[in-house]
Amino acid sequence: MSDQSLESPVGEPGIHSQWTAKDTGWMFSHIGTGIGAGLLYLPINAGIGGFWPLVLMALVSGPMVYLTHRTLTRFCLASRQPDNDFSTHVEDTFGSAVAKWLMLVCFLSMFPVLLLYTIGISNVTISFMVNQLNWAVPSRSLVVFGLVMAMVGVFCGTEQRLLRLFRRMVFPLTIVLLGIAVYLIPQWRMDYLMQPISLHKGAETFLLALPVLVFSFYHAPVCSTFARSYRQENPDIHACIRKTDSIHMRSALILLGITLFFVFSCVMALTPEQLAQAKADNLPTLSVLANQPGNRFFSTITPIIAFVAIMTSFFGFFLGVIELMNGLLSQGVRSFCPGKVVSAGHVHRASLFIIALSCWIAGVGNWSVLGIMEAVVAPMMAIIIFFLPIAGLYRSKKLQQYRKALWDVFVLGVGTLVIISFVLSQLL
């Protein structure tokens, strides 16, 4: 898969075509945001149906991840003003009535996930304190407060600081994941490749795993901030598209390569009984490996990997949620207090407070991963990543040259399959 094969328009290279530390930071932000769920749950959901459905998922994942996030970023780059946020651009493109519903869909696709990541990182931290450090059970409210303040505090700094943090966290994480995947190779069960192929069972497994597959590589929350950062730097939209396309290509290749290698290695190292039990117990792959007798290495390193993976995903989703919250609060002020002017700084601080308080309440409450929350998040994600960008692509004259019927139909087709598979998963 290359840029030329996907027919990205090519222009003359300039100073903005050179690769920079900023580009590396944004590339790792994509990887970090998308790697959390894929690292924790994808091997169980994808591998339980056998080897060949897993191969089919791997083949579909490449173009799906690259094309969807690339198109969403292109849509964001086509905003009327370089500093327009996502809500303003959606309103300009689709009108205020439709934009309000789309913003609600966007918010519901991100905010619950942010709360779930807060719960997850709180549980991992407390478990590590008790089980690995042999401390007494700490006050949950204080631990969650410290974690939330530390994570939210990152967003009080500059963009350069955040991107530097992504680089420092995600690069070691990818190396460790590759190391684990290689470490598991001697434990591979080659009989896994010889399992009988059932077309019906394979198709069912593929369909039911599609929502998890989408969520596992989902880094749409960073796309708007990512696009605006480059649009403010360079007013030439086509130069920005060439730059962001190249970043998406690299991030997709690394994200897919590492995650899929990790998935294949884990699946081939576990027995079908272990996979089925993990699915029944809702356990992530790393927990299954850590619980194997005599595996002190995994029992020590698993909480650290899970902590870093969840935190990088939290940061990515936070970028999207804070932008949406800013837009929703600004719209609320305009609707209920016409003529009142509120500075962007005040709105941003109010958004930080609301989100931090919500995360703290969720972390202290330690809510279960309710089916109703999954029912809200999964279809909303499909709408945002598959359907909204294509609709925006065909409504924006600036993006007319980037319309490619074959790839656009592919994206819409996969999006439709995701919705169908989600409905089936709720019925079966």
Coordinates of C-alpha atoms in Angstrom, one line a residue:
M1 CA 0.0 0.0 0.0
S2 CA 1.6 3.3 -1.1
D3 CA 0.5 6.9 -1.6
Q4 CA 0.6 6.5 -5.3
S5 CA -1.5 3.3 -5.3
L6 CA -4.1 5.3 -3.3
E7 CA -3.9 8.1 -5.8
S8 CA -3.0 11.1 -3.6
P9 CA -2.5 14.1 -5.7
V10 CA 1.2 15.0 -5.9
G11 CA 2.5 18.5 -6.1
E12 CA 5.9 20.1 -6.1
P13 CA 7.9 19.4 -3.0
G14 CA 8.8 22.4 -0.8
I15 CA 10.2 23.2 2.6
H16 CA 7.2 21.7 4.2
S17 CA 7.9 18.3 2.6
Q18 CA 10.9 17.7 4.9
W19 CA 10.3 15.4 7.8
T20 CA 10.6 17.1 11.2
A21 CA 10.4 16.3 14.9
K22 CA 6.8 17.7 14.9
D23 CA 5.9 15.1 12.2
T24 CA 7.3 12.3 14.3
G25 CA 5.4 13.6 17.4
W26 CA 2.1 13.5 15.5
M27 CA 2.9 10.1 14.0
F28 CA 3.4 8.7 17.5
S29 CA 0.2 10.4 18.7
H30 CA -1.7 8.4 16.1
I31 CA 0.0 5.2 17.1
G32 CA -0.4 5.9 20.8
T33 CA -4.1 6.7 20.5
G34 CA -4.9 3.6 18.5
I35 CA -2.8 1.1 20.2
G36 CA -4.6 0.8 23.6
A37 CA -7.6 -1.2 22.8
G38 CA -5.9 -3.3 20.1
L39 CA -3.2 -4.2 22.5
L40 CA -5.6 -5.3 25.3
Y41 CA -8.5 -7.0 23.6
L42 CA -8.1 -7.5 19.9
P43 CA -6.1 -10.8 20.0
I44 CA -9.0 -12.5 22.0
N45 CA -11.8 -11.2 19.8
A46 CA -10.0 -11.7 16.5
G47 CA -8.2 -15.0 17.2
I48 CA -11.0 -17.1 18.7
G49 CA -12.4 -17.9 15.2
G50 CA -9.2 -19.4 13.8
F51 CA -6.3 -18.4 11.7
W52 CA -7.9 -17.5 8.3
P53 CA -10.5 -15.0 9.7
L54 CA -7.6 -13.4 11.4
V55 CA -5.7 -13.1 8.1
L56 CA -8.8 -11.6 6.4
M57 CA -9.0 -9.0 9.2
A58 CA -5.4 -8.1 8.7
L59 CA -5.9 -7.6 5.0
V60 CA -9.0 -5.4 5.5
S61 CA -7.3 -3.4 8.4
G62 CA -4.6 -1.8 6.2
P63 CA -6.7 0.2 3.7
M64 CA -9.5 0.7 6.3
V65 CA -7.3 2.4 8.9
Y66 CA -5.3 4.5 6.4
L67 CA -8.2 5.6 4.1
T68 CA -10.7 6.5 6.9
H69 CA -8.3 8.6 9.0
R70 CA -6.7 10.2 5.9
T71 CA -10.1 11.3 4.6
L72 CA -11.2 12.7 8.0
T73 CA -8.0 14.7 8.2
R74 CA -8.5 16.0 4.7
F75 CA -12.0 17.1 5.6
C76 CA -10.7 18.9 8.7
L77 CA -8.0 20.7 6.5
A78 CA -10.7 22.1 4.2
S79 CA -12.1 24.4 6.9
R80 CA -12.8 28.0 5.9
Q81 CA -10.3 29.5 8.4
P82 CA -7.1 27.8 9.4
D83 CA -7.9 28.1 13.2
N84 CA -11.5 26.9 12.9
D85 CA -12.3 24.0 15.3
F86 CA -14.1 20.9 14.3
S87 CA -17.5 22.0 15.4
T88 CA -17.3 25.3 13.4
H89 CA -16.1 23.5 10.3
V90 CA -18.9 20.9 10.5
E91 CA -21.4 23.7 10.9
D92 CA -20.0 25.5 7.9
T93 CA -20.2 22.3 5.8
F94 CA -23.5 20.8 6.9
G95 CA -25.5 23.7 8.4
S96 CA -26.3 24.4 12.0
A97 CA -29.2 22.0 12.4
V98 CA -27.3 18.9 11.1
A99 CA -24.1 20.1 12.9
K100 CA -25.7 19.9 16.3
W101 CA -26.6 16.2 15.8
L102 CA -23.2 15.4 14.4
M103 CA -21.4 17.1 17.3
L104 CA -23.5 15.0 19.7
V105 CA -22.5 11.9 17.8
C106 CA -18.9 12.9 17.9
F107 CA -19.1 13.5 21.6
L108 CA -20.8 10.2 22.3
S109 CA -18.1 8.4 20.3
M110 CA -15.3 9.8 22.5
F111 CA -16.3 11.0 25.9
P112 CA -17.5 7.5 27.3
V113 CA -14.2 6.0 26.0
L114 CA -12.2 8.7 27.9
L115 CA -14.1 7.7 31.1
L116 CA -13.4 4.0 30.5
Y117 CA -9.7 4.7 30.0
T118 CA -9.7 6.6 33.3
I119 CA -11.3 3.7 35.1
G120 CA -8.8 1.3 33.4
I121 CA -5.7 3.2 34.3
S122 CA -7.0 3.7 37.9
N123 CA -7.5 -0.1 38.3
V124 CA -4.1 -0.9 36.8
T125 CA -2.4 1.6 39.1
I126 CA -4.1 0.3 42.3
S127 CA -3.5 -3.3 41.3
F128 CA 0.2 -2.6 40.7
M129 CA 0.5 -0.9 44.1
V130 CA -1.2 -3.8 45.9
N131 CA 0.1 -6.9 44.0
Q132 CA 3.5 -5.9 42.7
L133 CA 4.6 -3.3 45.3
N134 CA 2.8 -5.1 48.2
W135 CA 1.4 -1.8 49.5
A136 CA -1.8 -1.5 51.6
V137 CA -4.9 -0.8 49.5
P138 CA -4.7 3.0 48.9
S139 CA -7.6 5.5 49.0
R140 CA -9.1 5.2 45.5
S141 CA -10.4 8.7 45.5
L142 CA -6.8 10.1 46.2
V143 CA -5.2 7.8 43.6
V144 CA -7.7 8.8 40.9
F145 CA -7.4 12.4 41.8
G146 CA -3.6 12.3 41.4
L147 CA -3.8 10.4 38.1
V148 CA -6.4 12.8 36.6
M149 CA -4.6 15.9 37.7
A150 CA -1.3 14.6 36.3
M151 CA -2.8 13.6 33.0
V152 CA -4.9 16.7 32.6
G153 CA -1.9 18.8 33.6
V154 CA -0.2 17.7 30.4
F155 CA -2.7 19.7 28.4
C156 CA -1.9 22.9 30.2
G157 CA 1.5 22.9 28.3
T158 CA 2.4 23.5 24.7
E159 CA 1.8 21.4 21.7
Q160 CA 5.6 20.7 21.5
R161 CA 5.5 19.4 25.1
L162 CA 2.6 17.0 24.3
L163 CA 4.2 15.7 21.1
R164 CA 7.5 15.2 22.9
L165 CA 5.7 13.2 25.6
F166 CA 4.0 11.0 22.9
R167 CA 7.4 10.3 21.4
R168 CA 8.9 9.3 24.8
M169 CA 6.0 7.0 25.7
V170 CA 5.0 5.4 22.4
F171 CA 8.5 4.5 21.1
P172 CA 9.5 2.4 24.0
L173 CA 6.0 0.8 24.1
T174 CA 6.3 -0.3 20.5
I175 CA 9.8 -1.8 21.2
V176 CA 8.5 -3.7 24.2
L177 CA 5.5 -5.0 22.2
L178 CA 7.8 -6.2 19.4
G179 CA 10.0 -7.9 22.0
I180 CA 7.0 -9.7 23.5
A181 CA 5.8 -10.9 20.1
V182 CA 9.3 -12.2 19.3
Y183 CA 9.6 -13.8 22.8
L184 CA 6.4 -15.8 22.2
I185 CA 7.5 -17.3 18.8
P186 CA 9.0 -20.5 20.4
Q187 CA 5.5 -21.1 22.0
W188 CA 3.6 -20.9 18.7
R189 CA 1.3 -23.8 18.0
M190 CA 1.6 -24.6 14.4
D191 CA -1.5 -26.8 14.5
Y192 CA -3.4 -23.5 14.7
L193 CA -2.7 -23.1 11.0
M194 CA -4.2 -26.5 10.3
Q195 CA -7.6 -25.9 11.8
P196 CA -10.4 -26.9 9.4
I197 CA -11.9 -23.9 7.6
S198 CA -15.6 -23.3 8.0
L199 CA -16.9 -20.6 5.6
H200 CA -19.9 -19.9 7.8
K201 CA -18.0 -19.8 11.1
G202 CA -15.2 -17.8 9.5
A203 CA -17.6 -15.2 8.1
E204 CA -19.5 -15.0 11.4
T205 CA -16.2 -14.5 13.3
F206 CA -15.1 -11.8 10.9
L207 CA -18.3 -9.9 11.1
L208 CA -18.6 -10.0 14.8
A209 CA -15.0 -8.9 15.3
L210 CA -15.3 -5.9 13.0
P211 CA -16.5 -3.4 15.6
V212 CA -13.5 -4.4 17.9
L213 CA -11.2 -4.1 14.8
V214 CA -12.4 -0.5 14.2
F215 CA -12.0 0.4 17.9
S216 CA -8.6 -1.2 18.1
F217 CA -7.1 1.2 15.5
Y218 CA -9.3 4.2 16.1
H219 CA -7.4 7.5 16.4
A220 CA -10.0 9.9 14.9
P221 CA -10.0 12.1 18.1
V222 CA -6.6 13.5 17.2
C223 CA -7.3 14.2 13.5
S224 CA -8.9 17.6 13.9
T225 CA -6.2 19.0 16.2
F226 CA -3.6 17.4 13.9
A227 CA -5.1 19.0 10.8
R228 CA -5.4 22.4 12.4
S229 CA -1.8 22.4 13.6
Y230 CA -0.5 22.0 10.0
R231 CA -3.1 24.3 8.5
Q232 CA -2.1 27.2 10.8
E233 CA 1.5 26.6 9.9
N234 CA 1.0 26.4 6.1
P235 CA -2.1 28.1 4.3
D236 CA -1.6 25.9 1.3
I237 CA -4.3 23.2 1.8
H238 CA -2.8 20.8 -0.8
A239 CA 0.7 21.0 0.7
C240 CA -0.9 20.3 4.1
I241 CA -2.7 17.3 2.6
R242 CA 0.5 15.9 1.1
K243 CA 2.2 16.3 4.5
T244 CA -0.6 14.8 6.6
D245 CA -1.1 11.9 4.1
S246 CA 2.6 11.0 4.5
I247 CA 2.2 11.0 8.3
H248 CA -0.9 8.9 8.1
M249 CA 0.9 6.4 5.9
R250 CA 3.7 6.0 8.3
S251 CA 1.6 5.8 11.4
A252 CA -0.8 3.3 9.8
L253 CA 2.1 1.0 8.7
I254 CA 3.7 1.1 12.2
L255 CA 0.4 0.8 14.1
L256 CA -0.8 -2.1 11.9
G257 CA 2.6 -3.8 11.7
I258 CA 3.2 -3.8 15.5
T259 CA -0.4 -4.5 16.6
L260 CA -1.0 -7.3 14.0
F261 CA 2.3 -9.0 14.7
F262 CA 1.5 -8.8 18.4
V263 CA -2.0 -10.2 17.8
F264 CA -0.8 -13.1 15.6
S265 CA 2.0 -14.0 18.1
C266 CA -0.4 -14.0 21.1
V267 CA -3.1 -16.0 19.3
M268 CA -0.6 -18.6 18.2
A269 CA 0.9 -18.9 21.6
L270 CA -2.4 -19.5 23.4
T271 CA -4.7 -22.5 23.2
P272 CA -8.3 -22.3 21.9
E273 CA -9.4 -23.1 25.5
Q274 CA -7.4 -20.1 26.9
L275 CA -8.8 -17.8 24.2
A276 CA -12.4 -18.9 25.0
Q277 CA -11.9 -18.5 28.7
A278 CA -10.4 -15.1 28.3
K279 CA -13.3 -14.0 26.2
A280 CA -15.8 -15.4 28.8
D281 CA -13.9 -13.6 31.6
N282 CA -13.4 -10.4 29.6
L283 CA -9.7 -10.6 30.2
P284 CA -7.1 -8.8 28.1
T285 CA -4.4 -10.8 26.3
L286 CA -1.6 -9.6 28.6
S287 CA -3.5 -10.8 31.7
V288 CA -3.8 -14.3 30.2
L289 CA -0.1 -14.4 29.6
A290 CA 0.7 -13.1 33.0
N291 CA -1.6 -15.6 34.7
Q292 CA 0.3 -18.6 33.2
P293 CA 2.2 -20.5 35.9
G294 CA 5.8 -19.6 36.3
N295 CA 5.6 -16.5 34.2
R296 CA 7.0 -13.9 36.6
F297 CA 8.3 -11.8 33.7
F298 CA 4.8 -11.1 32.3
S299 CA 3.3 -10.7 35.8
T300 CA 5.8 -7.9 36.4
I301 CA 5.8 -6.1 33.1
T302 CA 2.1 -6.5 32.2
P303 CA 0.8 -3.7 34.4
I304 CA 3.4 -1.3 33.1
I305 CA 2.6 -2.0 29.5
A306 CA -1.1 -1.7 30.2
F307 CA -0.5 1.6 32.0
V308 CA 1.4 3.2 29.2
A309 CA -0.9 1.9 26.5
I310 CA -4.0 3.2 28.2
M311 CA -2.4 6.5 29.1
T312 CA -1.3 7.2 25.5
S313 CA -4.9 6.4 24.3
F314 CA -6.3 8.6 27.0
F315 CA -4.1 11.5 25.8
G316 CA -5.3 11.0 22.2
F317 CA -9.0 10.9 23.1
F318 CA -8.6 13.8 25.5
L319 CA -7.4 16.0 22.5
G320 CA -10.7 15.2 20.7
V321 CA -12.9 15.6 23.8
I322 CA -11.5 18.9 24.9
E323 CA -12.0 20.4 21.4
L324 CA -15.6 19.1 21.2
M325 CA -16.3 20.4 24.7
N326 CA -14.9 23.8 23.8
G327 CA -17.2 23.9 20.8
L328 CA -20.3 22.7 22.7
L329 CA -19.8 25.3 25.5
S330 CA -19.3 28.1 22.9
Q331 CA -22.4 27.0 21.1
G332 CA -24.3 26.9 24.4
V333 CA -23.2 30.4 25.3
R334 CA -24.3 31.7 21.9
S335 CA -27.6 30.0 22.2
F336 CA -28.6 30.9 25.8
C337 CA -26.8 34.3 26.1
P338 CA -27.0 36.0 22.6
G339 CA -24.5 38.8 22.3
K340 CA -22.4 37.7 25.3
V341 CA -18.7 37.3 24.4
V342 CA -16.7 34.8 26.3
S343 CA -12.9 34.4 25.7
A344 CA -11.6 31.2 24.3
G345 CA -9.3 30.9 27.3
H346 CA -12.3 30.9 29.8
V347 CA -14.1 28.3 27.7
H348 CA -11.0 26.1 27.6
R349 CA -10.5 26.3 31.3
A350 CA -14.2 25.4 31.9
S351 CA -13.9 22.5 29.6
L352 CA -10.8 21.2 31.4
F353 CA -12.6 21.4 34.8
I354 CA -15.7 19.6 33.5
I355 CA -13.7 16.8 31.9
A356 CA -11.4 16.4 34.8
L357 CA -14.3 16.2 37.3
S358 CA -16.1 13.7 35.1
C359 CA -13.0 11.5 34.8
W360 CA -12.5 11.7 38.6
I361 CA -16.1 10.7 39.3
A362 CA -15.9 7.8 36.8
G363 CA -12.6 6.6 38.2
V364 CA -13.8 6.7 41.9
G365 CA -17.1 5.0 40.9
N366 CA -15.2 2.3 39.1
W367 CA -18.2 1.7 36.8
S368 CA -18.6 -1.5 34.9
V369 CA -18.2 -1.6 31.2
L370 CA -21.9 -1.5 30.6
G371 CA -23.5 -2.9 27.5
I372 CA -25.5 0.3 27.0
M373 CA -22.2 2.2 26.8
E374 CA -20.8 -0.2 24.2
A375 CA -24.1 0.2 22.3
V376 CA -23.6 4.0 22.2
V377 CA -19.9 4.1 21.4
A378 CA -19.6 1.5 18.6
P379 CA -22.1 2.8 16.1
M380 CA -21.1 6.4 16.8
M381 CA -17.5 5.6 16.0
A382 CA -18.5 4.0 12.7
I383 CA -20.5 7.2 11.7
I384 CA -17.6 9.5 12.5
I385 CA -14.8 7.5 10.8
F386 CA -16.6 6.0 7.8
F387 CA -19.6 8.2 6.8
L388 CA -18.9 11.8 8.0
P389 CA -15.6 12.2 6.1
I390 CA -17.0 10.9 2.8
A391 CA -20.0 13.2 3.1
G392 CA -17.7 16.1 3.8
L393 CA -15.5 15.1 0.9
Y394 CA -18.3 15.4 -1.5
R395 CA -19.7 18.6 -0.1
S396 CA -16.4 20.5 -0.2
K397 CA -15.3 22.0 -3.5
K398 CA -11.8 22.3 -2.1
L399 CA -11.5 18.5 -1.9
Q400 CA -13.1 17.8 -5.3
Q401 CA -9.8 16.5 -6.8
Y402 CA -9.4 14.0 -3.9
R403 CA -12.7 12.1 -4.6
K404 CA -11.8 8.6 -5.7
A405 CA -14.9 6.5 -6.3
L406 CA -13.3 3.1 -5.7
W407 CA -11.8 3.9 -2.4
D408 CA -14.8 5.9 -1.2
V409 CA -17.1 3.0 -2.0
F410 CA -14.7 0.7 -0.1
V411 CA -14.9 2.9 3.0
L412 CA -18.7 3.2 2.8
G413 CA -18.9 -0.6 2.3
V414 CA -16.8 -1.4 5.3
G415 CA -18.7 1.2 7.4
T416 CA -21.9 -0.5 6.4
L417 CA -20.5 -3.9 7.4
V418 CA -19.4 -2.5 10.7
I419 CA -23.0 -1.3 11.4
I420 CA -24.4 -4.7 10.3
S421 CA -21.9 -6.6 12.5
F422 CA -22.7 -4.4 15.4
V423 CA -26.4 -5.1 15.1
L424 CA -25.7 -8.8 14.8
S425 CA -23.5 -8.8 17.9
Q426 CA -26.4 -7.3 19.9
L427 CA -28.8 -9.9 18.6
L428 CA -26.7 -13.1 18.9

